[in-house]
XYZ file of C-alpha atoms in Angstrom:
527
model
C 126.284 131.628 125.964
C 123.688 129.529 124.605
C 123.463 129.313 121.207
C 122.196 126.574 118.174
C 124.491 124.332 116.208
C 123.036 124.748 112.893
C 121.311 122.007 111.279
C 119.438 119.223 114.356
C 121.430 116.257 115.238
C 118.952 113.660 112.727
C 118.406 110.745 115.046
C 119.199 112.775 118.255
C 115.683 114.860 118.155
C 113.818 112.033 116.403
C 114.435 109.518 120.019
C 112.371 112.125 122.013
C 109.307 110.756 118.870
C 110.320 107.426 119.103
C 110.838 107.567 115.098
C 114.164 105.223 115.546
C 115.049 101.690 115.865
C 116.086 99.820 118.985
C 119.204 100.486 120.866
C 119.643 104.308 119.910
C 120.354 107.323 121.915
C 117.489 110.439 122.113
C 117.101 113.469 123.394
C 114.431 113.424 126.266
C 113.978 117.720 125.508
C 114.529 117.962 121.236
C 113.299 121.424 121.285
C 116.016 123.129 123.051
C 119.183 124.714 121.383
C 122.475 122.966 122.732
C 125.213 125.263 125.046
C 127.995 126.095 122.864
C 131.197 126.458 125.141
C 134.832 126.783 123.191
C 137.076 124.578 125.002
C 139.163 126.593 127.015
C 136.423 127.955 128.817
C 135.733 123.907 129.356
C 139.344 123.457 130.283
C 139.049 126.000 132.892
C 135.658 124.913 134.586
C 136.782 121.049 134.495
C 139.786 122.509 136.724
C 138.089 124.094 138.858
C 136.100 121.041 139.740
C 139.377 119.609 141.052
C 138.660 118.161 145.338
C 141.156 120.042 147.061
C 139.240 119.352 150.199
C 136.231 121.807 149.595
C 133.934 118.352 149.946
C 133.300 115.456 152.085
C 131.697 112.119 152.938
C 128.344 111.126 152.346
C 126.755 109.157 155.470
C 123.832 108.110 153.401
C 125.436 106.374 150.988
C 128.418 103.909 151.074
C 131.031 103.437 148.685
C 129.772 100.087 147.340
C 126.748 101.870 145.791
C 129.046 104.432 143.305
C 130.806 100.720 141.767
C 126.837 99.270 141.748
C 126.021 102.313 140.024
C 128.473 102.157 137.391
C 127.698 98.309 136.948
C 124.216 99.586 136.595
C 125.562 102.278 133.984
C 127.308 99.494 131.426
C 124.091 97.137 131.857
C 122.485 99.811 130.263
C 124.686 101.910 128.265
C 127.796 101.440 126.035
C 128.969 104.714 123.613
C 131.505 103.313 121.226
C 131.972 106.752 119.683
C 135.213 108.466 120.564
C 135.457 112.309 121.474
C 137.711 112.410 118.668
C 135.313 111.642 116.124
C 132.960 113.868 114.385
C 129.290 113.511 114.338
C 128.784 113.541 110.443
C 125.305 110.991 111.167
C 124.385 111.054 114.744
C 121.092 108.755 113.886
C 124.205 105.913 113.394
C 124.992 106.173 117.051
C 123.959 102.939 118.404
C 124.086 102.214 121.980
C 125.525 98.855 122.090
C 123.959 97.845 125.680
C 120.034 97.100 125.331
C 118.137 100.504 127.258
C 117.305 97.917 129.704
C 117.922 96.617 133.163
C 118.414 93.361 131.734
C 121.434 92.263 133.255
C 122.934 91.700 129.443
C 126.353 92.549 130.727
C 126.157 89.129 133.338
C 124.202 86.837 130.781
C 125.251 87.719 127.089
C 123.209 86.304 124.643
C 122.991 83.241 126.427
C 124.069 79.607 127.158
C 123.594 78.586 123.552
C 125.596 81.909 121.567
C 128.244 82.127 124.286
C 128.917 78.626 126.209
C 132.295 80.750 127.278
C 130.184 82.515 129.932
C 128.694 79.569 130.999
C 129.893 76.687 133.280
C 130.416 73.734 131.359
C 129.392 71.310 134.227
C 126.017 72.756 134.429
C 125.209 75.484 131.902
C 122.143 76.676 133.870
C 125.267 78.355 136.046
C 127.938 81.333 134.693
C 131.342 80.480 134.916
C 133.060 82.005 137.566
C 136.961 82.560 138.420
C 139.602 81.833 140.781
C 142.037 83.459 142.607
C 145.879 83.407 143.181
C 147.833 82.970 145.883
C 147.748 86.093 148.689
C 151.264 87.456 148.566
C 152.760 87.613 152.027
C 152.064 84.804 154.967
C 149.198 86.671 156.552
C 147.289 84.064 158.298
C 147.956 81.448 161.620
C 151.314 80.319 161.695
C 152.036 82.745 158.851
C 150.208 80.725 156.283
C 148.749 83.268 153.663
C 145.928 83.074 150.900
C 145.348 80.083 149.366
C 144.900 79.772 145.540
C 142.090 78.873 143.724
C 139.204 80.591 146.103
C 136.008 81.410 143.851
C 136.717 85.203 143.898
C 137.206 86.346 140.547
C 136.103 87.222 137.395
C 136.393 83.397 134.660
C 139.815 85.025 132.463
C 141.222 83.546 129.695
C 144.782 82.697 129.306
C 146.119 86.290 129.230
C 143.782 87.579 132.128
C 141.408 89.448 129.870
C 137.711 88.735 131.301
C 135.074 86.509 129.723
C 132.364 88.092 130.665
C 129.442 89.992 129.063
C 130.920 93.540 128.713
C 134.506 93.983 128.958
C 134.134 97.437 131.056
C 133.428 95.623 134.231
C 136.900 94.976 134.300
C 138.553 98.022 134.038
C 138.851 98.308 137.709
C 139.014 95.973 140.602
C 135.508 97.291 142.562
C 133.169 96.883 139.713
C 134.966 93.641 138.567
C 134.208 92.346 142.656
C 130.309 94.119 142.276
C 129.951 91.943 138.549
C 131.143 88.874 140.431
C 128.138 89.505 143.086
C 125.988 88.925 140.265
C 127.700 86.354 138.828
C 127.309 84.793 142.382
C 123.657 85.804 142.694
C 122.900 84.050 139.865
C 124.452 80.513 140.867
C 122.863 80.615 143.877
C 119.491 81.072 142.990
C 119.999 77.763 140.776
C 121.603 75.832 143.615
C 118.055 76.980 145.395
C 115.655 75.918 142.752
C 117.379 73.071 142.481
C 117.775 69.979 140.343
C 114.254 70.707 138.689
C 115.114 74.738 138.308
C 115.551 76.372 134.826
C 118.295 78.571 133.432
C 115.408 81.176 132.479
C 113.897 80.657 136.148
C 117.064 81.684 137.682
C 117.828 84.439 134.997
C 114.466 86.078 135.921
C 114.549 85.381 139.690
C 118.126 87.377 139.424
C 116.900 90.619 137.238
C 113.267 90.784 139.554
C 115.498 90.541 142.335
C 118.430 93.511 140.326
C 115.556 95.851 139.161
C 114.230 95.790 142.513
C 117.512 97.036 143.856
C 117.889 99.647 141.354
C 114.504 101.052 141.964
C 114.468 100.981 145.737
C 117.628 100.401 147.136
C 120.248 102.476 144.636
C 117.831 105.096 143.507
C 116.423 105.847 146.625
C 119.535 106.805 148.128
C 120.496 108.717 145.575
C 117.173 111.113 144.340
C 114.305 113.381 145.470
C 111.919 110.554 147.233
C 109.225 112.709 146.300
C 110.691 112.874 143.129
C 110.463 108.737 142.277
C 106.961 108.310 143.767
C 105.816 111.332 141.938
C 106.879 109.466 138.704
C 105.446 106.200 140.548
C 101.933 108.218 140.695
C 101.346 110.768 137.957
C 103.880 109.252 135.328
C 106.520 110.560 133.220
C 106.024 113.576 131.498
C 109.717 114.221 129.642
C 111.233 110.522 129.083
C 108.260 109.324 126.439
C 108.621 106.413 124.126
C 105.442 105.020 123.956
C 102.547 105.010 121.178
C 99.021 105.479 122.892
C 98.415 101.807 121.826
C 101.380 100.019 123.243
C 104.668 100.272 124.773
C 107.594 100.408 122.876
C 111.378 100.029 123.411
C 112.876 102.967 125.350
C 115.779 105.289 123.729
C 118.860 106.100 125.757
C 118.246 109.327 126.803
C 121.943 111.700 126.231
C 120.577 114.052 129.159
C 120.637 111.053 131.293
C 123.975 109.129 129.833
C 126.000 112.272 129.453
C 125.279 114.802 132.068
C 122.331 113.169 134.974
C 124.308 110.000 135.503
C 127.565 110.821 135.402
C 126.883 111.856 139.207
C 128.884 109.242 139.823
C 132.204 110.504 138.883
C 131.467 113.006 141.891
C 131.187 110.332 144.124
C 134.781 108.862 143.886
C 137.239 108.777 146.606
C 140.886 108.856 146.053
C 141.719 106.008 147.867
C 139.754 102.773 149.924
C 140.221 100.466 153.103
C 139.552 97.276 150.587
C 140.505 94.709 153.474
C 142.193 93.902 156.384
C 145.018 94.128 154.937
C 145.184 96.391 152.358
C 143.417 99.527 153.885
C 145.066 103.156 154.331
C 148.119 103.264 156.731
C 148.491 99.756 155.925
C 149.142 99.026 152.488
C 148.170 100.222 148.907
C 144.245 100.557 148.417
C 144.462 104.161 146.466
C 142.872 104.447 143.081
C 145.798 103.743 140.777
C 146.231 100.141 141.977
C 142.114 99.538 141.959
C 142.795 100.092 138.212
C 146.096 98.172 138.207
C 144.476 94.716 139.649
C 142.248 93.799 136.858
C 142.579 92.940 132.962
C 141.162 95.652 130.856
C 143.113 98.897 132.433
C 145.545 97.046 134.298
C 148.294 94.137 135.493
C 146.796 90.953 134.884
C 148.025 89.198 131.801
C 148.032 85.193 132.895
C 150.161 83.279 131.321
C 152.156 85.985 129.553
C 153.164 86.950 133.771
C 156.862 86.289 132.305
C 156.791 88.086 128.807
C 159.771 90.816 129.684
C 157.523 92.706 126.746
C 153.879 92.545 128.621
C 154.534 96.320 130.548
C 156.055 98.210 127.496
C 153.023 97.168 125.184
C 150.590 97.415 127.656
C 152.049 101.012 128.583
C 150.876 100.799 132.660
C 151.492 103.889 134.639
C 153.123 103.651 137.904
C 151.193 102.960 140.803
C 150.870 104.946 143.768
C 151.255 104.211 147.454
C 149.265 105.816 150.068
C 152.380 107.293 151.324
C 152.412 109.274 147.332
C 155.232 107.458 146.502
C 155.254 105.729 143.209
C 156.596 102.537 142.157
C 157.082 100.248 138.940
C 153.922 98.403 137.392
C 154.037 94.934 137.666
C 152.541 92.001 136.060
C 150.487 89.560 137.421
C 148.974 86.205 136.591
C 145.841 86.790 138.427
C 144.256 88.259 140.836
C 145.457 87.799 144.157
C 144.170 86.031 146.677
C 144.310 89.037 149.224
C 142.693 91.171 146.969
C 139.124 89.951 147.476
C 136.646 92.718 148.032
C 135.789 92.918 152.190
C 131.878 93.554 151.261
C 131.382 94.874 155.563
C 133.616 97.647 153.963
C 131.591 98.722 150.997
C 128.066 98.411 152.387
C 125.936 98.585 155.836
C 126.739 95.139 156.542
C 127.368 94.056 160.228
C 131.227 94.619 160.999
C 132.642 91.065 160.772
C 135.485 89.570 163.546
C 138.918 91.073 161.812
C 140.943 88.232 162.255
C 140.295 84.251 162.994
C 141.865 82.395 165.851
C 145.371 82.375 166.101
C 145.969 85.125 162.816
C 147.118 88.524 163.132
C 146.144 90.615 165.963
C 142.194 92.008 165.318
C 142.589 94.865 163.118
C 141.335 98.394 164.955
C 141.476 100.251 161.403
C 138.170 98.731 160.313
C 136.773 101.685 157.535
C 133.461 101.855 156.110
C 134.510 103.091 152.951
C 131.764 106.701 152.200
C 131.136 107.538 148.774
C 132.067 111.350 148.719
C 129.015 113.966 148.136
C 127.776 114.616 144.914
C 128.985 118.019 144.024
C 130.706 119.601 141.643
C 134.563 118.572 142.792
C 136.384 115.081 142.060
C 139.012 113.932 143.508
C 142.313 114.515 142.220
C 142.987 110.712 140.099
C 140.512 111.816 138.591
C 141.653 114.748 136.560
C 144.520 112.522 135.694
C 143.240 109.137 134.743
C 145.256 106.454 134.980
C 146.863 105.204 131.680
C 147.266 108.399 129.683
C 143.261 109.097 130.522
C 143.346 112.970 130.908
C 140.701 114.753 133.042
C 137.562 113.017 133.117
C 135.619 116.489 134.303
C 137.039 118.202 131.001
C 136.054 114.594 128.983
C 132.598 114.814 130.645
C 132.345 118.677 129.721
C 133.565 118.009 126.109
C 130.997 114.931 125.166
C 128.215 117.386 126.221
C 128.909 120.342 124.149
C 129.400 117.202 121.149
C 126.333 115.944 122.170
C 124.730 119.521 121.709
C 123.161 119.269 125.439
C 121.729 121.862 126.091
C 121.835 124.367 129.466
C 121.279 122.857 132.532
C 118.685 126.450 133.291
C 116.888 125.535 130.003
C 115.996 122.285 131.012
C 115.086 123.612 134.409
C 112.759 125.434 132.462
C 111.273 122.776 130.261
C 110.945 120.583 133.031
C 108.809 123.667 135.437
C 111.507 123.710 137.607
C 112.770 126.296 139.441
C 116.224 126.827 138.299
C 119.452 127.885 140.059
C 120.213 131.612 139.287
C 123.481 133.308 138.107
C 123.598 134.558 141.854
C 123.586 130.758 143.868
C 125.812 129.384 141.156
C 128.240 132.276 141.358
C 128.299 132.966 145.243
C 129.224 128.783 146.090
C 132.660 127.866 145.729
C 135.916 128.676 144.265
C 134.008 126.605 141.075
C 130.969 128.730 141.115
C 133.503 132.018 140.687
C 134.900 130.380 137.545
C 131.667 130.247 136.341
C 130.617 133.061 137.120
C 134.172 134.697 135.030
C 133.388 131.960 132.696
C 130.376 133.626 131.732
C 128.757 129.980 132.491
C 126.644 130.735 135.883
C 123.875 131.254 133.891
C 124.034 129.217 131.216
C 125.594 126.340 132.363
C 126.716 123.106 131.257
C 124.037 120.069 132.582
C 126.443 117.848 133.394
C 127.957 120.771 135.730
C 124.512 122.336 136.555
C 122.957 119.027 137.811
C 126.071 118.719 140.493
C 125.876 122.161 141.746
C 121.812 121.830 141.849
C 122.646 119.009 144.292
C 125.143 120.527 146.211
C 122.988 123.910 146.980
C 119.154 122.140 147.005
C 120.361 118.584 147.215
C 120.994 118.493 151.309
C 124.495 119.731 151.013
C 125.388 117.256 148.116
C 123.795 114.139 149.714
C 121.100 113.816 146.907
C 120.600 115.243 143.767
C 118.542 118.404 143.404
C 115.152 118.454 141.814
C 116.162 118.279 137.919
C 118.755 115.521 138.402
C 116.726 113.671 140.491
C 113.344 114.083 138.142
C 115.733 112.640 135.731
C 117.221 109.518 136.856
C 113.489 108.953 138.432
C 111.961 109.404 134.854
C 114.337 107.648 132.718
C 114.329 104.157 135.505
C 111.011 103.762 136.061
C 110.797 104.269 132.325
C 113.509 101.577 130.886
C 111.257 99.175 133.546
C 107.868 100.281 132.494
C 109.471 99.582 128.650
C 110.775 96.196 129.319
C 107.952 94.055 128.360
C 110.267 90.763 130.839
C 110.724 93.393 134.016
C 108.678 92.636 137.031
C 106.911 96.466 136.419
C 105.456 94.879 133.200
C 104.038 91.568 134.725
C 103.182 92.967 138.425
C 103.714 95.979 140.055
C 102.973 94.519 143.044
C 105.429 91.698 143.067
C 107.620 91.611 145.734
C 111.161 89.954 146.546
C 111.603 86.153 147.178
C 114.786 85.977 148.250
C 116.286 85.641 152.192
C 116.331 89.500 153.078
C 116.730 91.463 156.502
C 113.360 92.754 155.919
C 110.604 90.309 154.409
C 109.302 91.800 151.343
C 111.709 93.889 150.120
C 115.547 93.233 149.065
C 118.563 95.070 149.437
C 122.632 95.489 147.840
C 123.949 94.132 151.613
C 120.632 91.707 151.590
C 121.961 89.965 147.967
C 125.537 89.973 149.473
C 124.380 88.699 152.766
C 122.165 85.722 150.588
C 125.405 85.017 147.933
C 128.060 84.874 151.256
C 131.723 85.043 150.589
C 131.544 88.654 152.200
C 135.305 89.113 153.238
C 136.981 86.239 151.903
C 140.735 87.229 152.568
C 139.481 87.133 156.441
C 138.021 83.533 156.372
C 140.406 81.341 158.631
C 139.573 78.268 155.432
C 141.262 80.897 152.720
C 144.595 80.053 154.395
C 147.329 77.555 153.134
C-alpha cells in the first residue's frame, strides 16, 4: 500500500527546487508520498525475481554495454550511506561523484593533486598497468603469455588500484572497460602530439565519452522517441535550472535507485572472456570476474605469499562452469590470459582465433548478449559474492529508505499511461507474487520500471515509456548542466576521432581507435 513517512526527507524534496548545494541527491517528483513495503513482503518479491530461465538474450545489445553502463554509473554517482544506517538528516547525503559525465573517475582531480594517476614520464598521460604472466603454455611451441603487456589497471604494491574511484575494480569487466578509457585518453595525446595539452586531450576524451553515452549507450537502451522528445521539447520532470542561468544538476534518487539499476537485469551468470577462458573451456562465470581484480577479489601483489592474505580478506570460493567449487587463491596480478577479448563484448569484426603455429582456431567464438531487461536476475546475483546477500532484496530495501515512491504514481505524474494491477499480475511467476503481495498495483519503481519494459518495452529489449523518459531526462540534463560538455559549447559538434562512420563515434569505434582488442590472442603476447 502506499502510504507517507511522516515528516519530508529535508534535502530530498528541496533537490527537485534546486535549494541545495553541489553534489547532493533530489527527488525529480517531491510531491509524491513514498511506497511503504515491510520487508518480508520485499524479501518475497526480490525472490521471485530470481532467472530460473523465464528470460533470455538481448540481440540489441551486447554484454560490453551493461560493464560501460556501470562505468557510466560510478562516473556519476557514489552513495557512501549504508542500508544499515538511518536517515536522521537526509540533506547530509552527499553524492561523492560530481552529477556529471565528467569522466572524474579516469582523471581525479588532476595531474597536480594526484601525480599517482598520472605517468611520471609524461604527465599529460594516466598511468596505466601491466600484466602477469598467462598461466599455462598456450601459444606456438607452447610458449604462453608474456608479462608485462599494458593490460591492466596501474596497482600499488598490494594490487589495490590507483585509479580515480576504487569501484571500477570490484570486478574484472569494468576494471578492462576503465582501462579503455585510460587507453583512450593516451592515445588522443600521442595524436596531438608533442605540442598537445593535458586539458586538450582531457576534453577531446569526455566530447568523445558524452557522445557515446548519448548516442551509442542510451540509444540502445530507451524509447528513441523518448530521447529526441527530450532533444526537442525539453525536460519537464528533471529541473535544476533558475530562468536566468543553468545551474549544477542534483542526482536524481528515481534515477540512482530504481531507473538505472536496469542494469542489474542485464547480467549473465557466466561469459566467453577469451579464447581461452570461455564456457566449456575454462572458468569465465561470475564468481571469478569478481575474484580477478583488487577491490572484491584475489589480487594482493606483493603480499601473493602472506599464508594470512585469504583469511583476512575472507574470499568465497570460486565456481567452475562445471558448478564445482574450488579454493580462492591469491594472486600477484592480473594475469596475462585474462585480458578482456573486446570482439567478445561488442559488434566488433570476429578476429582470427589463433596466430600461426598456436592452438588449433577456436570454433567456440561467443558474442557475449547482455540478458533482457526484466524483472529476473540471474542467480549470482541473489547471492553476491563475498557475503553480499541478494542484490534484488538490497535494491528493493534502499528504495523503500529512500521513500521512492510507486512506480503507478510516477506514471501518473509523468502523464503516462501506467501498467494496471491486471498486466502486472497476469506476467510471470513474479507478477503472481505481486499480485499476493498486494504490490501489482502499487509497486515498487525499481520493480515497476523492469516489468514496464518487459510488457511495453519490446519483450524486455528497451525500457518502457517511464524508465526510458527517465534516463532520457536525467542525461541530456547532467549534459545540458555541465557548463565544459560539448551540449554547452555546441550542440552541433560532432566526433573527431577515426570512426566506422564519419561524424559520429561509437563503444567498438573507441576500441577499434585505442587497439589492443584481444590481447591474449596476439601472436607478440607470447614468451
Amino acid at each position: 500500500m502506499q502510504a507517507g513517512h511522516g515528516k519530508p526527507l529535508r534535502g530530498l524534496t528541496a533537490g527537485a527546487e534546486r535549494q541545495r548545494g553541489f553534489g547532493r541527491f533530489g527527488r525529480m517528483f517531491p510531491k509524491l508520498e513514498g511506497l511503504e513495503v515491510a520487508e518480508d513482503r520485499l524479501r518475497q518479491l526480490a525472490e521471485a525475481m530470481r532467472d530460473d530461465g523465464q528470460s533470455g538474450d538481448n540481440a540489441n545489445v551486447p554484454a560490453g554495454y551493461t560493464y560501460l553502463g556501470q562505468f557510466i554509473d560510478h562516473d556519476m554517482t557514489f552513495d557512501t550511506s549504508g542500508l544499515g544506517e538511518k536517515v536522521n538528516d537526509p540533506d547530509a547525503l552527499l553524492n561523492f561523484r560530481t552529477p556529471r559525465l565528467d569522466l572524474d573517475s579516469v582523471y581525479g582531480r588532476g595531474p597536480t593533486e594526484q601525480p599517482f594517476l598520472y605517468d611520471r614520464g609524461d604527465p599529460r598521460k594516466l598511468a596505466i598497468g601491466a600484466t602477469g604472466p598467462g598461466g599455462e603454455p598456450r601459444g606456438p611451441g607452447g610458449r604462453r603469455i608474456r608479462a608485462g603487456l599494458p593490460n591492466d589497471l596501474p596497482r600499488s604494491r598490494e594490487g589495490v588500484a590507483l585509479i580515480g574511484d576504487p569501484r571500477n575494480d570490484e570486478n574484472l569487466l569494468v576494471a578492462q572497460t576503465h582501462l579503455a578509457f585510460l587507453k583512450l585518453h593516451n592515445k588522443v595525446v600521442d595524436q596531438l602530439g608533442a605540442g598537445g595539452s593535458f586539458e586538450e586531450a582531457r576534453r577531446i576524451t569526455r566530447w568523445h565519452y558524452q557522445w557515446i553515452v548519448l548516442h551509442d549507450f542510451l540509444d540502445r537502451l530507451v524509447d528513441f522517441n523518448e530521447v529526441q522528445w527530450v532533444l526537442t521539447h525539453g525536460r519537464q520532470h528533471f529541473r535544476f535550472e533558475t530562468l536566468s542561468q543553468y545551474e549544477d544538476p542534483y542526482m536524481p534518487v528515481e534515477f540512482a535507485v530504481a531507473a538505472y539499476r536496469l542494469g542489474h537485469s542485464m547480467v549473465r551468470e557466466d561469459y566467453s572472456h577469451n579464447r581461452v577462458f570461455r564456457p566449456g573451456a575454462g572458468p569465465a562465470t561470475f564468481s571469478f570476474l569478481f575474484h580477478f581484480s583488487g577491490l572484491s577479489g584475489g589480487i594482493v601483489g606483493s603480499r601473493v605469499s602472506d599464508p594470512e592474505i585469504l583469511t583476512a580478506l575472507k574470499l568465497p570460493k570460486l565456481k567452475l562452469p562445471d558448478g564445482t567449487l574450488i579454493d580462492p587463491f591469491p594472486l600477484p596480478d592480473l594475469p596475462g590470459d585474462w585480458a578482456i577479448d573486446w570482439h567478445r563484448f561488442f559488434e566488433i569484426d570476429r578476429p582470427i582465433d589463433a596466430p600461426q603455429g598456436a592452438e588449433p582456431p577456436d570454433n567456440a567464438f561467443v558474442l557475449n548478449l547482455s540478458r533482457l531487461i526484466d524483472p529476473y536476475l540471474v542467480p549470482a546475483l541473489h547471492d553476491l559474492p563475498g557475503g553480499g546477500g541478494s542484490l534484488p532484496l538490497r535494491n528493493l530495501q534502499r528504495g523503500v529508505k529512500m521513500q521512492l515512491p510507486s512506480g503507478q504514481a510516477v506514471a501518473e505524474a509523468m502523464q503516462i499511461t501506467a501498467l494496471t494491477g491486471q498486466e502486472i499480475a497476469g506476467s510471470g511467476p513474479d507478477g503472481a507474487k505481486a499480485r499476493q503481495l498486494g504490490l501489482h498495483e502499487a509497486t515498487p519503481l525499481w520493480y515497476y520500471i523492469l516489468k514496464e519494459a518487459q510488457l511495453k518495452g519490446d519483450g524486455g529489449n528497451r525500457l518502457g515509456p517511464v524508465g526510458s523518459r527517465i534516463l532520457a531526462e536525467v542525461f541530456i540534463g547532467l549534459l545540458e548542466g555541465d557548463c565544459e560538455s560539448f551540449f554547452r559549447h555546441d550542440r552541433n559538434w560532432k566526433p573527431t576521432l577515426p570512426s566506422q562512420h564519419a561524424g559520429t563515434f561509437t563503444m567498438p569505434d573507441l576500441l577499434r581507435f585505442v587497439g589492443d582488442l584481444n590481447p591474449a590472442n596476439e601472436a607478440s603476447s607470447f614468451e
